[in-house]
Amino acid sequence: MKNHRRLWRTGCWSINVSRRNLGYLSCGKGNPIDDCWRCDPNWEKNRQRLADCAIGFGKNAVGDRDGKIYVVTDSGTDDPVNPKPDTLRFAVIQNEPLWIILIGIW
């Protein structure tokens, strides 16, 4: 609680709160990669479009951008040789291109 009082008293609290809100208020005003997806309120529905946000060396890469979406829901890593489905270890050994999404399990 002391830290909160100090932050509020020094004005740092308002800076931190403002910084937290930038993610949704800075469409077109931040860095190009963040602006690319933040300007689209439905970005989660078309995650493959995130590949269009690339800049620099990888901006022209197109291979496997249309892969399936694989959702990791299990943080278990019990068997590295034969990992069970729904784990990250299982996802990365697949032979097909995948967009791997981690669902708040860590």
PDB file of C-alpha atoms in Angstrom:
ATOM      1  CA  MET A   1       0.000   0.000   0.000  1.00  0.00           C
ATOM      2  CA  LYS A   2       2.903   2.359   0.719  1.00  0.00           C
ATOM      3  CA  ASN A   3       4.101   2.026  -2.868  1.00  0.00           C
ATOM      4  CA  HIS A   4       0.643   2.880  -4.203  1.00  0.00           C
ATOM      5  CA  ARG A   5       0.513   6.018  -2.041  1.00  0.00           C
ATOM      6  CA  ARG A   6       3.984   7.028  -3.180  1.00  0.00           C
ATOM      7  CA  LEU A   7       3.109   6.462  -6.838  1.00  0.00           C
ATOM      8  CA  TRP A   8      -0.092   8.438  -6.494  1.00  0.00           C
ATOM      9  CA  ARG A   9       1.639  11.279  -4.638  1.00  0.00           C
ATOM     10  CA  THR A  10       4.484  11.556  -7.160  1.00  0.00           C
ATOM     11  CA  GLY A  11       2.219  11.344 -10.186  1.00  0.00           C
ATOM     12  CA  CYS A  12       3.794   8.101 -11.419  1.00  0.00           C
ATOM     13  CA  TRP A  13       0.535   6.250 -10.851  1.00  0.00           C
ATOM     14  CA  SER A  14      -1.218   8.207 -13.586  1.00  0.00           C
ATOM     15  CA  ILE A  15       1.681   7.581 -15.971  1.00  0.00           C
ATOM     16  CA  ASN A  16       1.446   3.830 -15.385  1.00  0.00           C
ATOM     17  CA  VAL A  17      -2.326   3.811 -15.844  1.00  0.00           C
ATOM     18  CA  SER A  18      -1.980   5.808 -19.065  1.00  0.00           C
ATOM     19  CA  ARG A  19       0.679   3.464 -20.353  1.00  0.00           C
ATOM     20  CA  ARG A  20      -1.589   0.482 -19.666  1.00  0.00           C
ATOM     21  CA  ASN A  21      -4.359   2.044 -21.759  1.00  0.00           C
ATOM     22  CA  LEU A  22      -2.113   2.768 -24.737  1.00  0.00           C
ATOM     23  CA  GLY A  23      -2.696  -0.697 -26.142  1.00  0.00           C
ATOM     24  CA  TYR A  24      -6.206   0.145 -27.231  1.00  0.00           C
ATOM     25  CA  LEU A  25      -5.949   3.880 -27.719  1.00  0.00           C
ATOM     26  CA  SER A  26      -2.852   4.099 -29.908  1.00  0.00           C
ATOM     27  CA  CYS A  27      -4.179   2.749 -33.189  1.00  0.00           C
ATOM     28  CA  GLY A  28      -2.002   4.300 -35.860  1.00  0.00           C
ATOM     29  CA  LYS A  29       0.230   6.110 -33.368  1.00  0.00           C
ATOM     30  CA  GLY A  30       2.582   3.436 -32.033  1.00  0.00           C
ATOM     31  CA  ASN A  31       5.068   1.117 -33.614  1.00  0.00           C
ATOM     32  CA  PRO A  32       4.057  -0.376 -36.979  1.00  0.00           C
ATOM     33  CA  ILE A  33       3.707  -3.974 -35.789  1.00  0.00           C
ATOM     34  CA  ASP A  34       1.416  -3.140 -32.868  1.00  0.00           C
ATOM     35  CA  ASP A  35      -0.632  -0.755 -34.986  1.00  0.00           C
ATOM     36  CA  CYS A  36      -1.117  -3.457 -37.586  1.00  0.00           C
ATOM     37  CA  TRP A  37      -3.160  -5.634 -35.227  1.00  0.00           C
ATOM     38  CA  ARG A  38      -4.448  -3.128 -32.675  1.00  0.00           C
ATOM     39  CA  CYS A  39      -6.321  -1.217 -35.354  1.00  0.00           C
ATOM     40  CA  ASP A  40      -8.388  -4.333 -36.059  1.00  0.00           C
ATOM     41  CA  PRO A  41     -10.768  -5.021 -33.144  1.00  0.00           C
ATOM     42  CA  ASN A  42     -11.400  -8.531 -34.493  1.00  0.00           C
ATOM     43  CA  TRP A  43      -7.754  -9.559 -34.878  1.00  0.00           C
ATOM     44  CA  GLU A  44      -8.314 -12.756 -32.866  1.00  0.00           C
ATOM     45  CA  LYS A  45     -10.713 -14.067 -35.501  1.00  0.00           C
ATOM     46  CA  ASN A  46      -8.049 -13.960 -38.222  1.00  0.00           C
ATOM     47  CA  ARG A  47      -4.712 -14.561 -36.539  1.00  0.00           C
ATOM     48  CA  GLN A  48      -3.069 -15.481 -39.833  1.00  0.00           C
ATOM     49  CA  ARG A  49      -3.386 -11.835 -40.839  1.00  0.00           C
ATOM     50  CA  LEU A  50      -0.709 -11.120 -38.217  1.00  0.00           C
ATOM     51  CA  ALA A  51       1.799 -12.407 -40.775  1.00  0.00           C
ATOM     52  CA  ASP A  52       1.017  -9.283 -42.812  1.00  0.00           C
ATOM     53  CA  CYS A  53       2.367  -7.184 -39.923  1.00  0.00           C
ATOM     54  CA  ALA A  54       5.951  -8.369 -40.378  1.00  0.00           C
ATOM     55  CA  ILE A  55       8.632  -5.821 -41.214  1.00  0.00           C
ATOM     56  CA  GLY A  56      12.310  -6.200 -41.954  1.00  0.00           C
ATOM     57  CA  PHE A  57      13.851  -9.478 -43.074  1.00  0.00           C
ATOM     58  CA  GLY A  58      10.711 -11.603 -42.691  1.00  0.00           C
ATOM     59  CA  LYS A  59       8.224  -9.259 -44.331  1.00  0.00           C
ATOM     60  CA  ASN A  60       8.179 -11.182 -47.619  1.00  0.00           C
ATOM     61  CA  ALA A  61       7.915 -14.646 -46.079  1.00  0.00           C
ATOM     62  CA  VAL A  62       4.741 -16.389 -47.198  1.00  0.00           C
ATOM     63  CA  GLY A  63       5.406 -20.072 -46.590  1.00  0.00           C
ATOM     64  CA  ASP A  64       2.967 -21.847 -44.322  1.00  0.00           C
ATOM     65  CA  ARG A  65       1.057 -18.745 -43.336  1.00  0.00           C
ATOM     66  CA  ASP A  66      -2.175 -20.592 -44.052  1.00  0.00           C
ATOM     67  CA  GLY A  67      -1.490 -23.397 -41.585  1.00  0.00           C
ATOM     68  CA  LYS A  68      -4.107 -24.721 -39.189  1.00  0.00           C
ATOM     69  CA  ILE A  69      -4.565 -23.203 -35.745  1.00  0.00           C
ATOM     70  CA  TYR A  70      -3.440 -25.496 -32.929  1.00  0.00           C
ATOM     71  CA  VAL A  71      -4.450 -24.525 -29.391  1.00  0.00           C
ATOM     72  CA  VAL A  72      -2.212 -25.694 -26.547  1.00  0.00           C
ATOM     73  CA  THR A  73      -4.292 -26.313 -23.428  1.00  0.00           C
ATOM     74  CA  ASP A  74      -2.003 -28.563 -21.380  1.00  0.00           C
ATOM     75  CA  SER A  75       1.331 -27.448 -19.919  1.00  0.00           C
ATOM     76  CA  GLY A  76       2.415 -31.026 -19.221  1.00  0.00           C
ATOM     77  CA  THR A  77       5.761 -32.256 -20.545  1.00  0.00           C
ATOM     78  CA  ASP A  78       5.864 -35.695 -18.929  1.00  0.00           C
ATOM     79  CA  ASP A  79       6.980 -37.727 -21.946  1.00  0.00           C
ATOM     80  CA  PRO A  80       9.356 -35.920 -24.333  1.00  0.00           C
ATOM     81  CA  VAL A  81       9.523 -38.914 -26.709  1.00  0.00           C
ATOM     82  CA  ASN A  82       5.752 -39.441 -27.006  1.00  0.00           C
ATOM     83  CA  PRO A  83       4.124 -36.184 -25.926  1.00  0.00           C
ATOM     84  CA  LYS A  84       0.385 -36.181 -25.448  1.00  0.00           C
ATOM     85  CA  PRO A  85      -1.893 -34.056 -27.646  1.00  0.00           C
ATOM     86  CA  ASP A  86      -2.798 -30.538 -26.513  1.00  0.00           C
ATOM     87  CA  THR A  87       0.775 -29.893 -25.275  1.00  0.00           C
ATOM     88  CA  LEU A  88       3.303 -27.527 -26.800  1.00  0.00           C
ATOM     89  CA  ARG A  89       5.761 -30.378 -27.191  1.00  0.00           C
ATOM     90  CA  PHE A  90       3.197 -32.273 -29.293  1.00  0.00           C
ATOM     91  CA  ALA A  91       2.427 -29.201 -31.416  1.00  0.00           C
ATOM     92  CA  VAL A  92       6.028 -28.488 -32.406  1.00  0.00           C
ATOM     93  CA  ILE A  93       6.733 -32.019 -33.662  1.00  0.00           C
ATOM     94  CA  GLN A  94       3.868 -32.024 -36.166  1.00  0.00           C
ATOM     95  CA  ASN A  95       4.786 -32.267 -39.851  1.00  0.00           C
ATOM     96  CA  GLU A  96       2.248 -29.706 -41.004  1.00  0.00           C
ATOM     97  CA  PRO A  97       2.440 -25.923 -40.650  1.00  0.00           C
ATOM     98  CA  LEU A  98       0.619 -24.675 -37.547  1.00  0.00           C
ATOM     99  CA  TRP A  99      -0.236 -21.430 -35.832  1.00  0.00           C
ATOM    100  CA  ILE A 100       0.338 -22.397 -32.210  1.00  0.00           C
ATOM    101  CA  ILE A 101      -1.744 -20.527 -29.653  1.00  0.00           C
ATOM    102  CA  LEU A 102      -1.015 -20.835 -25.934  1.00  0.00           C
ATOM    103  CA  ILE A 103      -4.094 -20.520 -23.746  1.00  0.00           C
ATOM    104  CA  GLY A 104      -3.194 -19.033 -20.312  1.00  0.00           C
ATOM    105  CA  ILE A 105      -1.791 -22.230 -18.842  1.00  0.00           C
ATOM    106  CA  TRP A 106       1.624 -21.019 -17.719  1.00  0.00           C
TER     107      TRP A 106
END
